[in-house]
Short mmCIF file of N, CA and C in Angstrom, two decimals:
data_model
loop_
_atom_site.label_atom_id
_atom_site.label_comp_id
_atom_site.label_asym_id
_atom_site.label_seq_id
_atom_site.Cartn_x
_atom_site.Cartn_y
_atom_site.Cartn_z
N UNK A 20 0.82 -1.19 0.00
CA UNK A 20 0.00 0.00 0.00
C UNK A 20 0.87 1.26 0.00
N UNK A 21 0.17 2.37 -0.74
CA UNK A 21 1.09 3.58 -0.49
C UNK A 21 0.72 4.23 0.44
N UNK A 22 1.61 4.62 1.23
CA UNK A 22 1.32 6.09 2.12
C UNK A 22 0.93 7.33 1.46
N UNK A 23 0.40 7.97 2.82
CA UNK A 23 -0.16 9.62 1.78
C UNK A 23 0.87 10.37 3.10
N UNK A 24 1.11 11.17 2.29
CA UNK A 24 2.48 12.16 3.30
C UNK A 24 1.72 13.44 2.99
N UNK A 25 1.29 14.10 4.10
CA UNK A 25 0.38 15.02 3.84
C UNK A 25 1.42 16.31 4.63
N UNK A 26 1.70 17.17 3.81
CA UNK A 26 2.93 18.53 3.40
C UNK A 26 2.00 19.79 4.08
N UNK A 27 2.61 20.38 4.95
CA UNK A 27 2.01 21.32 5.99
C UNK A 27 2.93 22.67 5.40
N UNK A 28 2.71 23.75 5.58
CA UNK A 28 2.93 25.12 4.85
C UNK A 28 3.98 25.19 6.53
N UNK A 29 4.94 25.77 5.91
CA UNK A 29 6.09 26.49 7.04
C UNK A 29 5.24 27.71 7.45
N UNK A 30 5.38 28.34 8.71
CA UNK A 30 5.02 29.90 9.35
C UNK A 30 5.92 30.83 8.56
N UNK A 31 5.09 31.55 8.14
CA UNK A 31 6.19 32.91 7.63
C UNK A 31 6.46 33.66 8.49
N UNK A 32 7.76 33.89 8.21
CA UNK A 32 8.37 34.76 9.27
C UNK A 32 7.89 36.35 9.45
N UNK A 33 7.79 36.41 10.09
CA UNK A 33 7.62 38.33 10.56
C UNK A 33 8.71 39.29 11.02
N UNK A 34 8.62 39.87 11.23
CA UNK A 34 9.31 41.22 11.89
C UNK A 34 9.04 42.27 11.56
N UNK A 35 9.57 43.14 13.02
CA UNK A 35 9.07 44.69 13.20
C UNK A 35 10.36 45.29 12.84
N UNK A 36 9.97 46.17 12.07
CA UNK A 36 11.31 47.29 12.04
C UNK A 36 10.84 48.68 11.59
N UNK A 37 11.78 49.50 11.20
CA UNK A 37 11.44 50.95 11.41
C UNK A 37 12.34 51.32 9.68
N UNK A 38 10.81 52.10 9.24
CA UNK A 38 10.91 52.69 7.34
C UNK A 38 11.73 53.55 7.47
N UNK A 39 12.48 53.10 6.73
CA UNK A 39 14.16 54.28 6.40
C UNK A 39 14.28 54.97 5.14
N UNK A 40 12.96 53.71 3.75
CA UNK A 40 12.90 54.95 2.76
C UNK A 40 11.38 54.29 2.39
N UNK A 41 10.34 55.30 1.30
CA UNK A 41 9.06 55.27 0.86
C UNK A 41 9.46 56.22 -0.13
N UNK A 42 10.46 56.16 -1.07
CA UNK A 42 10.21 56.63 -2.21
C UNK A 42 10.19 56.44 -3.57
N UNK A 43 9.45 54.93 -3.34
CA UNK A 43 9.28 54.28 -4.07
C UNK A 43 7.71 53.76 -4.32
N UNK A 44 7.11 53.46 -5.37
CA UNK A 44 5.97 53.57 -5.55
C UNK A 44 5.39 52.04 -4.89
N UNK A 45 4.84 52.17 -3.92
CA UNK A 45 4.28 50.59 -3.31
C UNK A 45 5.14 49.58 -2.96
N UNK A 46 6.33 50.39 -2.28
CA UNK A 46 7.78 49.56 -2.06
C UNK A 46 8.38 50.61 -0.52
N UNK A 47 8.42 49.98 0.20
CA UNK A 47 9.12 50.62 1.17
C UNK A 47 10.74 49.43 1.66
N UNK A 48 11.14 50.60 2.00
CA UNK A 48 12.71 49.69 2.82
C UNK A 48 12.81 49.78 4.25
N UNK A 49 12.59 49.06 5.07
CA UNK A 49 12.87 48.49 6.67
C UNK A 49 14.08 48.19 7.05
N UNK A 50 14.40 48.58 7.68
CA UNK A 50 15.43 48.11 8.66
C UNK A 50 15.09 47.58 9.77
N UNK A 51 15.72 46.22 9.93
CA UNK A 51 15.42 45.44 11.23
C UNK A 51 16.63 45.17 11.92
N UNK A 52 16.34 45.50 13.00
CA UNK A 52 18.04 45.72 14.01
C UNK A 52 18.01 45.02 15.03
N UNK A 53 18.92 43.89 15.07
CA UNK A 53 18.95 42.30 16.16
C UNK A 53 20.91 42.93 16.95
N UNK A 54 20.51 42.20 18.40
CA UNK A 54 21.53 41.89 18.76
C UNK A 54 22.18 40.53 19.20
N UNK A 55 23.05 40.41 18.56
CA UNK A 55 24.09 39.25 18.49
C UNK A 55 25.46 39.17 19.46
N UNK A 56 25.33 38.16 20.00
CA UNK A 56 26.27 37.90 21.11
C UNK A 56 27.60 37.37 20.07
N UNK A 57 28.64 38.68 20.53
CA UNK A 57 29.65 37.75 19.74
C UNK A 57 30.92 36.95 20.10
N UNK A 58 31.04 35.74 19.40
CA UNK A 58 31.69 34.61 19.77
C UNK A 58 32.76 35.10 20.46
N UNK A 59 33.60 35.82 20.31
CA UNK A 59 34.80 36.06 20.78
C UNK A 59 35.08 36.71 21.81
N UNK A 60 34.73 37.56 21.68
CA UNK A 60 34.92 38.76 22.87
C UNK A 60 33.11 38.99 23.44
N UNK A 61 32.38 37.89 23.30
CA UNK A 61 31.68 38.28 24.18
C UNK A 61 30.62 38.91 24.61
N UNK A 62 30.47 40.26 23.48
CA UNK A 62 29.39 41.33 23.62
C UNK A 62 28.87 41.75 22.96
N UNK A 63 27.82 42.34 23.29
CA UNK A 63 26.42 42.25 22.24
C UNK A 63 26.50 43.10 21.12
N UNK A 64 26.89 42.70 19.95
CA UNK A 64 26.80 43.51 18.71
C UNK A 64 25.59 43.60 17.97
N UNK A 65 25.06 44.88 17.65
CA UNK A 65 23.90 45.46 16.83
C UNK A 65 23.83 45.51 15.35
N UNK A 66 23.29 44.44 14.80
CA UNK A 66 23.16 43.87 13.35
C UNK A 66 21.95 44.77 12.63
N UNK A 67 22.78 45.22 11.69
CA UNK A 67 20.79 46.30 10.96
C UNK A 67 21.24 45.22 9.07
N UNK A 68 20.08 45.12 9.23
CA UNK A 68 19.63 44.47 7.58
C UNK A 68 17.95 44.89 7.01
N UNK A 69 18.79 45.39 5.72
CA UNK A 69 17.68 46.14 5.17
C UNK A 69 16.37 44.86 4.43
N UNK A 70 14.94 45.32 4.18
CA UNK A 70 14.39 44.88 3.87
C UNK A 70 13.49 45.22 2.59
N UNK A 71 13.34 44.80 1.44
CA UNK A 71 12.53 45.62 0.63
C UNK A 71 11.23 44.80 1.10
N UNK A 72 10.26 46.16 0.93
CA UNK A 72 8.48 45.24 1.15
C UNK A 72 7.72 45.92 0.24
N UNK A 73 6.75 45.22 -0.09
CA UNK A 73 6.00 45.40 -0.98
C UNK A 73 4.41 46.35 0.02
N UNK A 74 4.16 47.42 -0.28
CA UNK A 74 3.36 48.51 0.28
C UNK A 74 2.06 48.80 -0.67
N UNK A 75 0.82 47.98 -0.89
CA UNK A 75 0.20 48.12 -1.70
C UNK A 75 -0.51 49.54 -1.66
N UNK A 76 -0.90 49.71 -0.33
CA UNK A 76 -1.58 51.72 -0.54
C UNK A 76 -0.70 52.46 -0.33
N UNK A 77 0.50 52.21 -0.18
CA UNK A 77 1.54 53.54 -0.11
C UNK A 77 1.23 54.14 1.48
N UNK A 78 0.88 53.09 2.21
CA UNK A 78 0.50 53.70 3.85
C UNK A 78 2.12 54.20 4.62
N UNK A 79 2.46 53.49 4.80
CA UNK A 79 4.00 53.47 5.78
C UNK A 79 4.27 55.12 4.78
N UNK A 80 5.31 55.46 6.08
CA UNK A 80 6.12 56.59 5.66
C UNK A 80 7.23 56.18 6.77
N UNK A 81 8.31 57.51 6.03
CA UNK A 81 9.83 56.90 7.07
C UNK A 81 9.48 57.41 8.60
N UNK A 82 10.18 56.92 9.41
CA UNK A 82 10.00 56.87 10.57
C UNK A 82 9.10 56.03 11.66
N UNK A 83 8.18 55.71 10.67
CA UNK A 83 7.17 54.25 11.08
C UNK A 83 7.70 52.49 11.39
N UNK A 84 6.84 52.80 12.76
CA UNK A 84 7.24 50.96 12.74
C UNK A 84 6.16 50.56 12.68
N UNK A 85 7.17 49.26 11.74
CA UNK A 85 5.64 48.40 11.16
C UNK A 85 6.11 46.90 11.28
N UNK A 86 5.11 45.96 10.61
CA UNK A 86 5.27 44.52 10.72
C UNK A 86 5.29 43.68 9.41
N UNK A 87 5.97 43.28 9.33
CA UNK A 87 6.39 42.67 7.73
C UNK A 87 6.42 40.98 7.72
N UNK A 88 5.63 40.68 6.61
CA UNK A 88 5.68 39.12 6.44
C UNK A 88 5.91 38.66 5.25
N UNK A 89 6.81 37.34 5.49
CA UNK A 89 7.60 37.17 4.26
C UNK A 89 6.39 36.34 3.15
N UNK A 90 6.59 36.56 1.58
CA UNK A 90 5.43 36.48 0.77
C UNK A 90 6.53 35.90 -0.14
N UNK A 91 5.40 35.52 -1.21
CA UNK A 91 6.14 34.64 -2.42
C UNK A 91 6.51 35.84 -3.22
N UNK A 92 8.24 35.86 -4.47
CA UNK A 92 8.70 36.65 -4.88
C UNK A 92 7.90 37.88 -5.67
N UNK A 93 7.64 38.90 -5.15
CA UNK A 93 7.22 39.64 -5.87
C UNK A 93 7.60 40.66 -6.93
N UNK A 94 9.36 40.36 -6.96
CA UNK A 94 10.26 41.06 -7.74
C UNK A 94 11.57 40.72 -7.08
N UNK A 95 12.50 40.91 -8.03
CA UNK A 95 13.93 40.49 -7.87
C UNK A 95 14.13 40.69 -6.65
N UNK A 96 14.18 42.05 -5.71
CA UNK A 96 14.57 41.95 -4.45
C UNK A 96 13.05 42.37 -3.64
N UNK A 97 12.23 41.56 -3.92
CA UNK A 97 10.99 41.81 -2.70
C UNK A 97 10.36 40.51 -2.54
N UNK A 98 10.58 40.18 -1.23
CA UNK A 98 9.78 38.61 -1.35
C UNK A 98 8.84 38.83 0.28
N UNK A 99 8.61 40.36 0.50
CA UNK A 99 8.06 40.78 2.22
C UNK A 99 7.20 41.56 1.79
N UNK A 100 6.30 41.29 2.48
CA UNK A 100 5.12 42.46 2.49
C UNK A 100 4.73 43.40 3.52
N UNK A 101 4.31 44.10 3.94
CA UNK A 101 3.84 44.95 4.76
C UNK A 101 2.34 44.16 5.72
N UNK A 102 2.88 44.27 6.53
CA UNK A 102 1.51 43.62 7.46
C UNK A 102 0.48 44.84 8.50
N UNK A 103 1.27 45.29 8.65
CA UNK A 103 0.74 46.65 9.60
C UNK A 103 1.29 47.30 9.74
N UNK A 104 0.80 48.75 10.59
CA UNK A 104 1.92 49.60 10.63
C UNK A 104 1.66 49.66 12.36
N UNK A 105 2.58 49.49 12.86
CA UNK A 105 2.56 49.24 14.48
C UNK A 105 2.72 50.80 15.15
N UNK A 106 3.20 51.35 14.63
CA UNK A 106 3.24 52.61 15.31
C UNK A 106 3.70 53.88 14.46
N UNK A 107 3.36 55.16 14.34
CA UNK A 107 3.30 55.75 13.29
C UNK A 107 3.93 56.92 13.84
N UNK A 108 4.90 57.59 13.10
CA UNK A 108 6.26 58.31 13.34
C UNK A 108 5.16 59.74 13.42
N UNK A 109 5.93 60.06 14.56
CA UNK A 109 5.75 61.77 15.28
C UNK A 109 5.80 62.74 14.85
#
C-alpha cells in the first residue's frame, strides 16, 4: 500500500522594524536591528539588515514601525510584504 504524506505550509516569518525609505511607488525599505552575542569577545553587537516590502496603498512613511511578512517573490529583491503599521512616526 502507499502512504499519503500530507505537506504542511512552514510559518512565515515576521518582523518589526522601522521605514528608512518610501520613495518608491508601493515599495518601502525596513530596517530590522537584532543583537548578536559575539563569539569572541563576548558582547552584544547590533546587526541592521535592510528589507525591501511590498506597500500596496503607499501607507507606511519613514519613521514608522511596522510589521512585515515574508510572501512569495514579488520582484527580484521583494519577497516581504507589509503587514501593519505598528506605530506611526511623530
Amino acid at each position: 500500500m502507499e502512504e499519503m504524506t500530507v505537506q504542511t505550509k512552514a510559518a512565515k516569518r515576521t518582523f518589526v522594524g522601522l521605514v528608512t525609505s518610501d520613495k518608491m511607488d508601493k515599495s518601502i525599505v525596513v530596517s530590522i536591528t537584532t543583537k548578536k552575542r559575539d563569539r569572541l569577545y563576548k558582547k552584544y553587537v547590533t546587526r541592521t539588515k535592510k528589507y525591501m516590502c511590498h506597500d500596496e496603498n503607499n501607507d507606511a512613511h519613514v519613521g514608522d514601525t511596522v510589521r512585515i511578512v515574508e510572501c512569495r517573490p514579488l520582484s527580484k529583491n521583494k519577497c516581504w510584504r507589509l503587514a501593519e503599521i505598528v506605530e506611526r512616526a511623530k
